[in-house]
mmCIF file of C-alpha atoms and ligand atoms in Angstrom:
data_model
loop_
_atom_site.group_PDB
_atom_site.id
_atom_site.type_symbol
_atom_site.label_atom_id
_atom_site.label_comp_id
_atom_site.label_asym_id
_atom_site.label_seq_id
_atom_site.Cartn_x
_atom_site.Cartn_y
_atom_site.Cartn_z
ATOM 1 C CA MET A 1 23.741 -2.512 5.757
ATOM 2 C CA ILE A 2 20.524 -3.085 4.271
ATOM 3 C CA ALA A 3 19.984 -5.869 2.197
ATOM 4 C CA ILE A 4 16.724 -8.327 0.404
ATOM 5 C CA GLU A 5 16.094 -10.391 2.437
ATOM 6 C CA LEU A 6 14.059 -13.143 1.790
ATOM 7 C CA GLN A 7 14.434 -16.505 3.845
ATOM 8 C CA GLY A 8 11.871 -17.926 5.134
ATOM 9 C CA ARG A 9 9.262 -17.225 1.492
ATOM 10 C CA LYS A 10 8.066 -19.088 -0.800
ATOM 11 C CA ALA A 11 7.434 -17.993 -3.793
ATOM 12 C CA LEU A 12 5.940 -19.303 -7.004
ATOM 13 C CA ILE A 13 7.538 -17.550 -10.568
ATOM 14 C CA THR A 14 5.216 -19.282 -13.718
ATOM 15 C CA GLY A 15 7.409 -19.789 -16.516
ATOM 16 C CA GLY A 16 10.314 -19.753 -14.826
ATOM 17 C CA ASP A 17 12.332 -22.159 -17.316
ATOM 18 C CA SER A 18 14.272 -19.294 -19.455
ATOM 19 C CA GLY A 19 14.361 -15.685 -19.508
ATOM 20 C CA LEU A 20 12.806 -13.475 -17.232
ATOM 21 C CA GLY A 21 11.241 -16.281 -15.356
ATOM 22 C CA ALA A 22 14.916 -17.932 -14.863
ATOM 23 C CA ALA A 23 16.321 -14.168 -13.566
ATOM 24 C CA THR A 24 13.583 -13.953 -11.054
ATOM 25 C CA ALA A 25 14.238 -17.397 -9.877
ATOM 26 C CA LYS A 26 18.035 -16.914 -9.153
ATOM 27 C CA SER A 27 17.408 -13.488 -7.730
ATOM 28 C CA LEU A 28 14.995 -14.519 -5.373
ATOM 29 C CA ALA A 29 17.085 -18.067 -4.203
ATOM 30 C CA GLN A 30 19.462 -14.895 -3.713
ATOM 31 C CA ALA A 31 17.982 -13.275 -0.847
ATOM 32 C CA GLY A 32 17.048 -16.658 0.410
ATOM 33 C CA ALA A 33 13.601 -17.855 -1.031
ATOM 34 C CA ASP A 34 11.701 -21.695 -2.124
ATOM 35 C CA VAL A 35 11.359 -21.160 -4.947
ATOM 36 C CA ALA A 36 9.037 -23.254 -7.061
ATOM 37 C CA ILE A 37 9.287 -22.695 -10.952
ATOM 38 C CA THR A 38 6.521 -23.837 -13.582
ATOM 39 C CA TYR A 39 7.267 -24.878 -17.412
ATOM 40 C CA ARG A 40 5.582 -26.198 -20.332
ATOM 41 C CA TYR A 41 7.522 -28.248 -23.036
ATOM 42 C CA GLU A 42 11.254 -27.482 -21.623
ATOM 43 C CA SER A 43 12.053 -29.874 -18.206
ATOM 44 C CA LYS A 44 15.739 -30.231 -18.567
ATOM 45 C CA ALA A 45 16.072 -26.010 -18.791
ATOM 46 C CA ALA A 46 13.783 -26.180 -15.984
ATOM 47 C CA GLU A 47 15.527 -28.877 -13.887
ATOM 48 C CA GLN A 48 19.045 -26.593 -14.635
ATOM 49 C CA VAL A 49 17.413 -23.884 -13.571
ATOM 50 C CA ALA A 50 16.303 -25.784 -10.361
ATOM 51 C CA THR A 51 19.778 -26.675 -9.831
ATOM 52 C CA VAL A 52 21.081 -23.054 -9.472
ATOM 53 C CA VAL A 53 18.151 -22.080 -7.341
ATOM 54 C CA GLN A 54 19.566 -24.704 -4.621
ATOM 55 C CA SER A 55 23.143 -23.860 -4.800
ATOM 56 C CA PHE A 56 21.626 -20.662 -3.148
ATOM 57 C CA GLY A 57 21.178 -24.129 -0.255
ATOM 58 C CA VAL A 58 17.216 -22.765 -1.072
ATOM 59 C CA LYS A 59 14.582 -25.347 -1.389
ATOM 60 C CA ALA A 60 14.071 -25.427 -5.595
ATOM 61 C CA TYR A 61 10.057 -27.024 -7.148
ATOM 62 C CA ALA A 62 9.599 -27.671 -11.010
ATOM 63 C CA PHE A 63 6.867 -28.144 -11.730
ATOM 64 C CA ARG A 64 4.883 -28.573 -15.413
ATOM 65 C CA LEU A 65 2.309 -26.408 -16.374
ATOM 66 C CA ASP A 66 0.607 -27.010 -19.697
ATOM 67 C CA ASN A 67 -1.442 -24.700 -20.180
ATOM 68 C CA ILE A 68 -1.709 -21.751 -18.248
ATOM 69 C CA SER A 69 -4.340 -20.015 -20.276
ATOM 70 C CA GLN A 70 -6.609 -23.358 -18.841
ATOM 71 C CA LYS A 71 -8.301 -23.085 -15.573
ATOM 72 C CA GLU A 72 -8.180 -26.785 -14.569
ATOM 73 C CA ASP A 73 -4.465 -26.648 -15.512
ATOM 74 C CA VAL A 74 -3.948 -23.940 -13.273
ATOM 75 C CA ASP A 75 -6.353 -25.595 -10.317
ATOM 76 C CA ALA A 76 -4.154 -28.542 -10.826
ATOM 77 C CA LEU A 77 -0.349 -25.749 -10.208
ATOM 78 C CA PHE A 78 -1.786 -25.011 -7.239
ATOM 79 C CA ARG A 79 -2.707 -27.708 -5.359
ATOM 80 C CA GLN A 80 0.723 -29.463 -5.930
ATOM 81 C CA VAL A 81 1.679 -25.877 -4.319
ATOM 82 C CA ASP A 82 -0.257 -26.732 -1.231
ATOM 83 C CA GLN A 83 1.144 -30.272 -0.496
ATOM 84 C CA GLU A 84 4.327 -29.502 -1.932
ATOM 85 C CA LEU A 85 5.686 -26.083 -1.275
ATOM 86 C CA GLY A 86 2.787 -25.419 2.136
ATOM 87 C CA GLY A 87 2.269 -21.978 1.675
ATOM 88 C CA LEU A 88 2.887 -19.125 -0.938
ATOM 89 C CA ASP A 89 4.059 -14.913 0.037
ATOM 90 C CA ILE A 90 5.258 -14.448 -3.170
ATOM 91 C CA LEU A 91 3.779 -14.936 -6.946
ATOM 92 C CA VAL A 92 5.464 -14.206 -10.459
ATOM 93 C CA ASN A 93 3.152 -14.009 -13.148
ATOM 94 C CA ASN A 94 6.200 -13.913 -15.925
ATOM 95 C CA ALA A 95 4.646 -16.883 -17.934
ATOM 96 C CA GLY A 96 3.495 -14.730 -21.437
ATOM 97 C CA THR A 97 3.868 -14.586 -25.039
ATOM 98 C CA ASP A 98 4.661 -11.789 -27.616
ATOM 99 C CA GLY A 99 2.455 -13.788 -30.831
ATOM 100 C CA PRO A 100 3.269 -13.029 -33.913
ATOM 101 C CA ARG A 101 4.131 -9.883 -35.623
ATOM 102 C CA ALA A 102 0.321 -9.139 -38.182
ATOM 103 C CA LEU A 103 -0.958 -5.926 -38.051
ATOM 104 C CA CYS A 104 -4.164 -5.842 -37.104
ATOM 105 C CA ALA A 105 -6.563 -6.252 -40.454
ATOM 106 C CA ASP A 106 -3.847 -9.267 -41.284
ATOM 107 C CA SER A 107 -4.466 -11.189 -38.177
ATOM 108 C CA ASP A 108 -5.145 -14.272 -37.153
ATOM 109 C CA VAL A 109 -8.411 -14.263 -34.219
ATOM 110 C CA ALA A 110 -7.166 -17.751 -33.135
ATOM 111 C CA ALA A 111 -3.579 -15.882 -32.209
ATOM 112 C CA TRP A 112 -5.100 -12.938 -31.150
ATOM 113 C CA ARG A 113 -7.238 -14.779 -28.473
ATOM 114 C CA GLN A 114 -3.939 -16.990 -27.417
ATOM 115 C CA VAL A 115 -1.759 -14.291 -26.070
ATOM 116 C CA VAL A 116 -4.359 -12.167 -24.035
ATOM 117 C CA GLU A 117 -5.433 -15.631 -22.812
ATOM 118 C CA ILE A 118 -1.795 -16.645 -22.241
ATOM 119 C CA ASP A 119 -1.051 -12.540 -20.992
ATOM 120 C CA LEU A 120 -3.754 -11.927 -19.153
ATOM 121 C CA PHE A 121 -5.936 -14.833 -18.419
ATOM 122 C CA GLY A 122 -2.842 -16.747 -17.256
ATOM 123 C CA PRO A 123 -2.242 -13.906 -14.165
ATOM 124 C CA TYR A 124 -5.737 -13.346 -13.367
ATOM 125 C CA TYR A 125 -6.061 -17.290 -12.660
ATOM 126 C CA CYS A 126 -2.590 -17.901 -10.642
ATOM 127 C CA ALA A 127 -3.792 -14.366 -9.207
ATOM 128 C CA ARG A 128 -7.053 -15.585 -7.642
ATOM 129 C CA GLU A 129 -5.715 -18.919 -6.345
ATOM 130 C CA ALA A 130 -3.341 -16.946 -4.585
ATOM 131 C CA VAL A 131 -5.135 -14.204 -2.979
ATOM 132 C CA ALA A 132 -7.103 -16.802 -1.346
ATOM 133 C CA ARG A 133 -4.145 -18.174 0.116
ATOM 134 C CA MET A 134 -2.344 -15.025 1.198
ATOM 135 C CA GLY A 135 -5.060 -13.746 2.716
ATOM 136 C CA ARG A 136 -5.707 -16.835 4.931
ATOM 137 C CA GLN A 137 -1.498 -15.818 6.402
ATOM 138 C CA GLY A 138 -2.635 -12.185 6.275
ATOM 139 C CA ARG A 139 1.349 -11.212 3.449
ATOM 140 C CA GLY A 140 1.900 -11.965 0.396
ATOM 141 C CA VAL A 141 3.104 -10.229 -2.828
ATOM 142 C CA ILE A 142 1.644 -11.122 -6.210
ATOM 143 C CA VAL A 143 4.157 -9.234 -9.044
ATOM 144 C CA ASN A 144 3.057 -8.909 -12.827
ATOM 145 C CA THR A 145 4.967 -8.703 -15.837
ATOM 146 C CA SER A 146 3.750 -6.377 -18.097
ATOM 147 C CA SER A 147 6.187 -4.061 -20.189
ATOM 148 C CA VAL A 148 6.982 -1.133 -21.903
ATOM 149 C CA HIS A 149 4.757 -1.927 -23.991
ATOM 150 C CA GLU A 150 1.854 -1.322 -21.564
ATOM 151 C CA PHE A 151 2.726 2.532 -22.793
ATOM 152 C CA ILE A 152 4.377 2.196 -25.724
ATOM 153 C CA PRO A 153 2.045 1.294 -28.602
ATOM 154 C CA TRP A 154 4.394 -1.684 -30.622
ATOM 155 C CA ALA A 155 2.307 -1.884 -34.499
ATOM 156 C CA GLY A 156 2.074 -6.009 -35.467
ATOM 157 C CA TYR A 157 1.456 -6.445 -31.640
ATOM 158 C CA SER A 158 -2.077 -5.332 -30.589
ATOM 159 C CA ALA A 159 -2.838 -8.343 -28.711
ATOM 160 C CA TYR A 160 0.412 -7.676 -26.594
ATOM 161 C CA THR A 161 0.323 -4.569 -26.336
ATOM 162 C CA SER A 162 -3.949 -4.896 -25.556
ATOM 163 C CA ALA A 163 -2.860 -7.575 -22.912
ATOM 164 C CA LYS A 164 0.047 -5.730 -21.289
ATOM 165 C CA ALA A 165 -2.394 -2.502 -20.574
ATOM 166 C CA ALA A 166 -4.669 -4.312 -19.339
ATOM 167 C CA LEU A 167 -2.945 -6.508 -16.758
ATOM 168 C CA SER A 168 -1.624 -3.045 -15.457
ATOM 169 C CA MET A 169 -4.989 -2.067 -14.437
ATOM 170 C CA PHE A 170 -5.837 -5.063 -13.727
ATOM 171 C CA SER A 171 -2.567 -5.147 -11.428
ATOM 172 C CA LYS A 172 -3.755 -1.774 -9.615
ATOM 173 C CA THR A 173 -7.613 -2.923 -9.354
ATOM 174 C CA LEU A 174 -6.429 -6.488 -7.375
ATOM 175 C CA ALA A 175 -3.423 -4.269 -4.760
ATOM 176 C CA GLN A 176 -7.162 -1.828 -4.270
ATOM 177 C CA GLU A 177 -8.563 -5.145 -3.872
ATOM 178 C CA VAL A 178 -6.480 -6.583 -1.102
ATOM 179 C CA ALA A 179 -4.392 -3.891 0.354
ATOM 180 C CA ALA A 180 -5.904 -3.945 3.523
ATOM 181 C CA GLN A 181 -5.139 -7.989 4.004
ATOM 182 C CA GLY A 182 -1.886 -7.322 3.602
ATOM 183 C CA ILE A 183 -1.501 -8.514 0.338
ATOM 184 C CA ARG A 184 0.853 -5.794 -2.052
ATOM 185 C CA VAL A 185 0.122 -6.376 -5.855
ATOM 186 C CA LEU A 186 2.706 -4.820 -8.425
ATOM 187 C CA ALA A 187 3.568 -5.049 -12.058
ATOM 188 C CA ILE A 188 6.727 -4.668 -13.976
ATOM 189 C CA ALA A 189 7.495 -3.488 -17.295
ATOM 190 C CA PRO A 190 10.911 -4.405 -18.929
ATOM 191 C CA GLY A 191 11.933 -2.948 -21.405
ATOM 192 C CA ALA A 192 14.145 -5.067 -23.877
ATOM 193 C CA VAL A 193 16.241 -7.318 -22.176
ATOM 194 C CA LYS A 194 18.232 -9.912 -23.634
ATOM 195 C CA THR A 195 15.946 -13.010 -23.988
ATOM 196 C CA PRO A 196 14.492 -15.551 -26.174
ATOM 197 C CA ILE A 197 11.341 -13.825 -26.709
ATOM 198 C CA ASN A 198 13.784 -10.920 -28.803
ATOM 199 C CA ALA A 199 17.087 -13.104 -29.229
ATOM 200 C CA ASN A 200 16.269 -12.052 -32.646
ATOM 201 C CA VAL A 201 16.673 -8.905 -33.009
ATOM 202 C CA TRP A 202 19.384 -8.583 -30.269
ATOM 203 C CA GLN A 203 21.092 -11.073 -32.050
ATOM 204 C CA ASP A 204 21.267 -9.502 -35.300
ATOM 205 C CA PRO A 205 23.356 -6.913 -35.422
ATOM 206 C CA LYS A 206 21.605 -3.810 -37.031
ATOM 207 C CA GLY A 207 18.636 -5.190 -34.665
ATOM 208 C CA LEU A 208 20.466 -4.362 -31.790
ATOM 209 C CA ALA A 209 21.484 -0.985 -33.211
ATOM 210 C CA ASP A 210 18.098 -0.285 -33.667
ATOM 211 C CA LEU A 211 16.967 -1.393 -30.078
ATOM 212 C CA ASP A 212 19.806 0.572 -28.038
ATOM 213 C CA GLY A 213 18.517 3.398 -29.673
ATOM 214 C CA LYS A 214 15.437 3.476 -28.523
ATOM 215 C CA ILE A 215 17.142 2.715 -25.041
ATOM 216 C CA PRO A 216 18.734 6.527 -23.429
ATOM 217 C CA MET A 217 21.835 4.305 -21.456
ATOM 218 C CA GLY A 218 22.229 2.492 -24.766
ATOM 219 C CA ARG A 219 21.915 -0.870 -24.240
ATOM 220 C CA VAL A 220 20.008 -3.964 -23.697
ATOM 221 C CA GLY A 221 18.929 -4.847 -20.602
ATOM 222 C CA GLU A 222 20.545 -7.746 -18.781
ATOM 223 C CA PRO A 223 17.617 -10.982 -17.399
ATOM 224 C CA ASP A 224 19.793 -9.959 -13.870
ATOM 225 C CA GLU A 225 18.380 -6.854 -14.506
ATOM 226 C CA ILE A 226 14.829 -7.404 -13.447
ATOM 227 C CA GLY A 227 14.866 -10.597 -11.641
ATOM 228 C CA HIS A 228 17.349 -8.732 -9.040
ATOM 229 C CA ALA A 229 13.957 -5.164 -9.186
ATOM 230 C CA ILE A 230 11.582 -8.274 -9.207
ATOM 231 C CA ALA A 231 13.675 -9.069 -5.384
ATOM 232 C CA PHE A 232 13.055 -5.891 -4.569
ATOM 233 C CA LEU A 233 9.661 -5.808 -4.594
ATOM 234 C CA CYS A 234 9.043 -8.611 -3.030
ATOM 235 C CA SER A 235 10.717 -8.080 -0.203
ATOM 236 C CA ASP A 236 10.389 -5.702 3.040
ATOM 237 C CA LEU A 237 12.416 -3.099 1.601
ATOM 238 C CA ALA A 238 9.175 -2.181 -0.623
ATOM 239 C CA SER A 239 7.017 -2.839 2.146
ATOM 240 C CA TYR A 240 5.095 0.897 0.944
ATOM 241 C CA ILE A 241 5.058 0.449 -2.400
ATOM 242 C CA THR A 242 1.721 -1.880 -4.053
ATOM 243 C CA GLY A 243 -0.417 -1.017 -7.367
ATOM 244 C CA ILE A 244 1.746 0.318 -9.241
ATOM 245 C CA THR A 245 3.555 -0.413 -12.437
ATOM 246 C CA VAL A 246 8.249 -0.541 -12.539
ATOM 247 C CA PRO A 247 10.099 0.495 -15.153
ATOM 248 C CA VAL A 248 12.958 -1.330 -15.406
ATOM 249 C CA ASP A 249 13.793 -0.109 -18.862
ATOM 250 C CA GLY A 250 17.270 1.503 -19.337
ATOM 251 C CA GLY A 251 14.629 4.575 -20.040
ATOM 252 C CA MET A 252 13.185 3.666 -22.597
ATOM 253 C CA LEU A 253 9.324 5.521 -21.721
ATOM 254 C CA LEU A 254 11.112 8.749 -22.193
ATOM 255 C CA TYR A 255 10.972 9.098 -25.307
ATOM 256 C CA PRO A 256 14.926 9.073 -26.870
ATOM 257 C CA ASP A 257 13.757 10.376 -29.872
ATOM 258 C CA PHE A 258 13.341 13.993 -28.111
ATOM 259 C CA ARG A 259 16.949 14.404 -26.452
ATOM 260 C CA GLN A 260 17.531 16.749 -29.544
ATOM 261 C CA GLY A 261 14.851 19.219 -31.366
ATOM 262 C CA GLY A 262 11.357 18.742 -31.327
HETATM 263 C C1 BGC B 1 9.130 -7.545 -25.703
HETATM 264 C C2 BGC B 1 10.708 -8.035 -26.316
HETATM 265 C C3 BGC B 1 11.093 -6.105 -27.082
HETATM 266 C C4 BGC B 1 10.789 -5.039 -25.857
HETATM 267 C C5 BGC B 1 10.893 -3.836 -26.358
HETATM 268 C C6 BGC B 1 9.714 -6.312 -24.736
HETATM 269 O O1 BGC B 1 8.115 -6.402 -24.238
HETATM 270 O O2 BGC B 1 8.600 -8.822 -25.121
HETATM 271 O O3 BGC B 1 10.782 -8.112 -27.529
HETATM 272 O O4 BGC B 1 12.012 -6.631 -26.942
HETATM 273 O O5 BGC B 1 9.133 -5.288 -25.277
HETATM 274 O O6 BGC B 1 10.531 -3.168 -27.168
#
């Protein structure tokens, strides 16, 4: 039987207190990994995720990371990782934000910059720390959470789409740099998944119908469907996959409007 086996692996997931991060924490724990999550404000939610992780018989850690776009905060996080985990095999750069919706000409410069700093600089700061540690042990996997919007333009979210497209090329370039050290680097591109980031859309019947219409499979995804994909990508079953963005999107990238006509 083939199974996803992560026993003995140590994983760090940023933004693990909700949404895709929380689901990923569960999936990695189910596959046997010890899991550390970071959170910014929601210590209660982080504790709940840690309890779920522990229920699979593995170790759980919840670290407060104040600002992922501040290098000093990320450095402090990795000192905690060194002290408490004593190694790192898996980094899931999950923490992110889509920012306020505004057309480019109307957008607030500081808000635009903040999205790029969280969605691009955050993963960069974490990845450089992770690579230093993984390189020493000769193995590791980094998964960067991109979006279908690294491919699909999205009016009103130019900072988000730009940051995700940049994160994709960052992943590829880093993958090229570290492949010989036994480190794989991937990006994952979730489509529309039921998480807090888009709850205002999928909780509204009209918004949900509009979203479903953009997805050939006809339904919004569940967080576990992303968590399980990440667990697979982090496992040795995916040992020959690196430097690519893997869409997990129910077919959202398939130009569904071309099902008819054209
Ligand atoms: C966004 C969601 C959106 C999805 C599909 C994701 O990157 O965070 O809000 O529903 O893309 O458009």
